[in-house]
């Protein structure tokens, strides 16, 4: 329902925005709405909210964006882009540590002969498995 209210007949564009514009532009832009001429479902205008200087860069690749959007929504659905400046919500930051690396079994370090190195590796493995912060160095 909310997607229709803002001009998205399908949520496919929102779900595939990263594939449409790539990882860099995805971080700094988000589609807001699509407006079609009265009674039509083609020749639409896609409004994209963009942060900072990325609007100029996005304008340079507008032809490719329109082409990729039309692959998702159907041929001729969008013919123009309207870029508006504004804040774009940032995706939650995830690091490999936050993704929950599995704990390294102690048995896999049996081949390490140096006791100090083995102990340091075990502590590092525990820190990586324990939390979302980078391991302590020191």
PDB file of C-alpha atoms in Angstrom:
ATOM      1  CA  UNK A   1       0.000   0.000   0.000  1.00  0.00           C
ATOM      2  CA  UNK A   2       2.679   2.516   0.984  1.00  0.00           C
ATOM      3  CA  UNK A   3       4.616   1.797  -2.211  1.00  0.00           C
ATOM      4  CA  UNK A   4       1.570   2.609  -4.350  1.00  0.00           C
ATOM      5  CA  UNK A   5       0.975   5.845  -2.445  1.00  0.00           C
ATOM      6  CA  UNK A   6       4.447   7.082  -3.345  1.00  0.00           C
ATOM      7  CA  UNK A   7       4.239   6.005  -6.968  1.00  0.00           C
ATOM      8  CA  UNK A   8       5.782   2.546  -6.780  1.00  0.00           C
ATOM      9  CA  UNK A   9       3.410  -0.006  -8.229  1.00  0.00           C
ATOM     10  CA  UNK A  10       6.020  -2.619  -7.408  1.00  0.00           C
ATOM     11  CA  UNK A  11       8.658  -2.648  -4.709  1.00  0.00           C
ATOM     12  CA  UNK A  12      11.115  -4.261  -7.128  1.00  0.00           C
ATOM     13  CA  UNK A  13      12.910  -0.983  -7.767  1.00  0.00           C
ATOM     14  CA  UNK A  14      13.546  -0.360  -4.083  1.00  0.00           C
ATOM     15  CA  UNK A  15      14.748  -3.914  -3.565  1.00  0.00           C
ATOM     16  CA  UNK A  16      17.094  -3.761  -6.542  1.00  0.00           C
ATOM     17  CA  UNK A  17      18.319  -0.192  -6.229  1.00  0.00           C
ATOM     18  CA  UNK A  18      21.868  -1.338  -5.449  1.00  0.00           C
ATOM     19  CA  UNK A  19      21.955  -3.334  -8.694  1.00  0.00           C
ATOM     20  CA  UNK A  20      20.563  -0.375 -10.639  1.00  0.00           C
ATOM     21  CA  UNK A  21      23.062   2.263  -9.501  1.00  0.00           C
ATOM     22  CA  UNK A  22      25.904   0.250  -7.957  1.00  0.00           C
ATOM     23  CA  UNK A  23      27.235   0.187  -4.399  1.00  0.00           C
ATOM     24  CA  UNK A  24      28.673   3.732  -4.338  1.00  0.00           C
ATOM     25  CA  UNK A  25      25.612   5.556  -5.660  1.00  0.00           C
ATOM     26  CA  UNK A  26      23.336   3.321  -3.604  1.00  0.00           C
ATOM     27  CA  UNK A  27      24.890   4.712  -0.426  1.00  0.00           C
ATOM     28  CA  UNK A  28      24.180   8.299  -1.497  1.00  0.00           C
ATOM     29  CA  UNK A  29      20.849   7.996  -3.329  1.00  0.00           C
ATOM     30  CA  UNK A  30      17.412   6.441  -2.983  1.00  0.00           C
ATOM     31  CA  UNK A  31      14.369   6.400  -5.284  1.00  0.00           C
ATOM     32  CA  UNK A  32      11.489   8.451  -3.857  1.00  0.00           C
ATOM     33  CA  UNK A  33       8.658   8.185  -6.348  1.00  0.00           C
ATOM     34  CA  UNK A  34       7.591   7.591  -9.914  1.00  0.00           C
ATOM     35  CA  UNK A  35       5.002   9.885 -11.463  1.00  0.00           C
ATOM     36  CA  UNK A  36       3.255   8.926 -14.682  1.00  0.00           C
ATOM     37  CA  UNK A  37       1.178  11.137 -16.972  1.00  0.00           C
ATOM     38  CA  UNK A  38      -2.522  10.866 -16.155  1.00  0.00           C
ATOM     39  CA  UNK A  39      -3.975   7.530 -17.245  1.00  0.00           C
ATOM     40  CA  UNK A  40      -0.652   6.061 -18.411  1.00  0.00           C
ATOM     41  CA  UNK A  41       1.961   3.656 -17.081  1.00  0.00           C
ATOM     42  CA  UNK A  42       4.828   4.759 -19.311  1.00  0.00           C
ATOM     43  CA  UNK A  43       6.875   7.922 -19.913  1.00  0.00           C
ATOM     44  CA  UNK A  44       7.222   8.379 -16.143  1.00  0.00           C
ATOM     45  CA  UNK A  45       9.510  10.583 -14.099  1.00  0.00           C
ATOM     46  CA  UNK A  46      11.570   8.873 -11.416  1.00  0.00           C
ATOM     47  CA  UNK A  47      12.405  11.150  -8.494  1.00  0.00           C
ATOM     48  CA  UNK A  48      15.669  10.249  -6.756  1.00  0.00           C
ATOM     49  CA  UNK A  49      16.854  11.788  -3.490  1.00  0.00           C
ATOM     50  CA  UNK A  50      20.623  12.353  -3.625  1.00  0.00           C
ATOM     51  CA  UNK A  51      23.101  13.638  -1.052  1.00  0.00           C
ATOM     52  CA  UNK A  52      25.757  16.221  -1.746  1.00  0.00           C
ATOM     53  CA  UNK A  53      27.866  16.280  -4.890  1.00  0.00           C
ATOM     54  CA  UNK A  54      26.654  12.863  -6.013  1.00  0.00           C
ATOM     55  CA  UNK A  55      23.739  14.545  -7.777  1.00  0.00           C
ATOM     56  CA  UNK A  56      26.074  15.786 -10.512  1.00  0.00           C
ATOM     57  CA  UNK A  57      27.687  12.379 -10.846  1.00  0.00           C
ATOM     58  CA  UNK A  58      24.298  10.665 -10.951  1.00  0.00           C
ATOM     59  CA  UNK A  59      23.193  13.082 -13.652  1.00  0.00           C
ATOM     60  CA  UNK A  60      26.117  11.949 -15.817  1.00  0.00           C
ATOM     61  CA  UNK A  61      24.935   8.325 -15.689  1.00  0.00           C
ATOM     62  CA  UNK A  62      21.209   9.116 -15.939  1.00  0.00           C
ATOM     63  CA  UNK A  63      20.857   7.351 -19.306  1.00  0.00           C
ATOM     64  CA  UNK A  64      22.194   4.098 -17.841  1.00  0.00           C
ATOM     65  CA  UNK A  65      19.979   4.443 -14.760  1.00  0.00           C
ATOM     66  CA  UNK A  66      16.858   4.928 -16.893  1.00  0.00           C
ATOM     67  CA  UNK A  67      17.820   1.903 -18.978  1.00  0.00           C
ATOM     68  CA  UNK A  68      18.323  -0.296 -15.908  1.00  0.00           C
ATOM     69  CA  UNK A  69      15.129   0.912 -14.219  1.00  0.00           C
ATOM     70  CA  UNK A  70      13.171   0.093 -17.372  1.00  0.00           C
ATOM     71  CA  UNK A  71      14.574  -3.443 -17.312  1.00  0.00           C
ATOM     72  CA  UNK A  72      12.959  -3.852 -13.890  1.00  0.00           C
ATOM     73  CA  UNK A  73       9.695  -1.957 -14.392  1.00  0.00           C
ATOM     74  CA  UNK A  74       9.119  -2.616 -18.075  1.00  0.00           C
ATOM     75  CA  UNK A  75      10.142  -0.967 -21.324  1.00  0.00           C
ATOM     76  CA  UNK A  76       9.420   2.756 -21.395  1.00  0.00           C
ATOM     77  CA  UNK A  77       8.189   2.999 -17.807  1.00  0.00           C
ATOM     78  CA  UNK A  78      10.640   5.794 -16.977  1.00  0.00           C
ATOM     79  CA  UNK A  79      11.852   8.402 -19.442  1.00  0.00           C
ATOM     80  CA  UNK A  80      13.157  11.129 -17.098  1.00  0.00           C
ATOM     81  CA  UNK A  81      14.946  11.479 -13.783  1.00  0.00           C
ATOM     82  CA  UNK A  82      14.313  14.232 -11.286  1.00  0.00           C
ATOM     83  CA  UNK A  83      17.145  14.590  -8.779  1.00  0.00           C
ATOM     84  CA  UNK A  84      16.406  16.271  -5.461  1.00  0.00           C
ATOM     85  CA  UNK A  85      18.934  17.100  -2.776  1.00  0.00           C
ATOM     86  CA  UNK A  86      18.304  15.560   0.603  1.00  0.00           C
ATOM     87  CA  UNK A  87      19.523  13.262   3.315  1.00  0.00           C
ATOM     88  CA  UNK A  88      19.609   9.578   2.443  1.00  0.00           C
ATOM     89  CA  UNK A  89      19.181   7.052   5.263  1.00  0.00           C
ATOM     90  CA  UNK A  90      22.367   5.085   5.723  1.00  0.00           C
ATOM     91  CA  UNK A  91      22.240   1.305   5.877  1.00  0.00           C
ATOM     92  CA  UNK A  92      23.405  -0.209   9.151  1.00  0.00           C
ATOM     93  CA  UNK A  93      27.151  -0.623   9.233  1.00  0.00           C
ATOM     94  CA  UNK A  94      28.163  -4.232   9.351  1.00  0.00           C
ATOM     95  CA  UNK A  95      31.674  -5.487   9.718  1.00  0.00           C
ATOM     96  CA  UNK A  96      32.974  -9.007   9.294  1.00  0.00           C
ATOM     97  CA  UNK A  97      33.289  -9.170  13.080  1.00  0.00           C
ATOM     98  CA  UNK A  98      29.671  -8.109  13.591  1.00  0.00           C
ATOM     99  CA  UNK A  99      28.535 -10.744  11.135  1.00  0.00           C
ATOM    100  CA  UNK A 100      29.348 -13.356  13.761  1.00  0.00           C
ATOM    101  CA  UNK A 101      32.438 -15.236  12.754  1.00  0.00           C
ATOM    102  CA  UNK A 102      32.465 -18.757  14.069  1.00  0.00           C
ATOM    103  CA  UNK A 103      34.778 -19.435  16.975  1.00  0.00           C
ATOM    104  CA  UNK A 104      37.978 -21.194  16.020  1.00  0.00           C
ATOM    105  CA  UNK A 105      38.251 -24.528  17.789  1.00  0.00           C
ATOM    106  CA  UNK A 106      41.342 -24.668  19.972  1.00  0.00           C
ATOM    107  CA  UNK A 107      42.300 -27.967  18.362  1.00  0.00           C
ATOM    108  CA  UNK A 108      43.071 -26.212  15.055  1.00  0.00           C
ATOM    109  CA  UNK A 109      45.969 -24.384  16.693  1.00  0.00           C
ATOM    110  CA  UNK A 110      47.711 -27.559  17.856  1.00  0.00           C
ATOM    111  CA  UNK A 111      50.232 -27.307  15.030  1.00  0.00           C
ATOM    112  CA  UNK A 112      51.538 -23.956  16.338  1.00  0.00           C
ATOM    113  CA  UNK A 113      54.705 -24.806  18.259  1.00  0.00           C
ATOM    114  CA  UNK A 114      55.392 -21.385  19.815  1.00  0.00           C
ATOM    115  CA  UNK A 115      53.356 -21.178  23.053  1.00  0.00           C
ATOM    116  CA  UNK A 116      53.160 -17.351  22.996  1.00  0.00           C
ATOM    117  CA  UNK A 117      51.960 -17.260  19.402  1.00  0.00           C
ATOM    118  CA  UNK A 118      49.362 -19.975  20.044  1.00  0.00           C
ATOM    119  CA  UNK A 119      48.034 -18.091  23.091  1.00  0.00           C
ATOM    120  CA  UNK A 120      47.866 -14.818  21.094  1.00  0.00           C
ATOM    121  CA  UNK A 121      45.987 -16.559  18.270  1.00  0.00           C
ATOM    122  CA  UNK A 122      43.515 -18.093  20.726  1.00  0.00           C
ATOM    123  CA  UNK A 123      42.852 -14.675  22.301  1.00  0.00           C
ATOM    124  CA  UNK A 124      42.414 -13.128  18.873  1.00  0.00           C
ATOM    125  CA  UNK A 125      39.921 -15.845  17.887  1.00  0.00           C
ATOM    126  CA  UNK A 126      37.965 -15.297  21.118  1.00  0.00           C
ATOM    127  CA  UNK A 127      37.834 -11.522  20.571  1.00  0.00           C
ATOM    128  CA  UNK A 128      36.691 -11.943  16.976  1.00  0.00           C
ATOM    129  CA  UNK A 129      33.964 -14.367  17.981  1.00  0.00           C
ATOM    130  CA  UNK A 130      32.840 -12.357  21.006  1.00  0.00           C
ATOM    131  CA  UNK A 131      31.765  -8.974  19.765  1.00  0.00           C
ATOM    132  CA  UNK A 132      31.262  -6.357  17.117  1.00  0.00           C
ATOM    133  CA  UNK A 133      34.362  -4.366  18.004  1.00  0.00           C
ATOM    134  CA  UNK A 134      37.735  -4.852  16.381  1.00  0.00           C
ATOM    135  CA  UNK A 135      40.157  -6.894  18.453  1.00  0.00           C
ATOM    136  CA  UNK A 136      42.396  -5.083  20.932  1.00  0.00           C
ATOM    137  CA  UNK A 137      45.918  -4.554  19.788  1.00  0.00           C
ATOM    138  CA  UNK A 138      48.476  -4.201  22.471  1.00  0.00           C
TER     139      UNK A 138
END
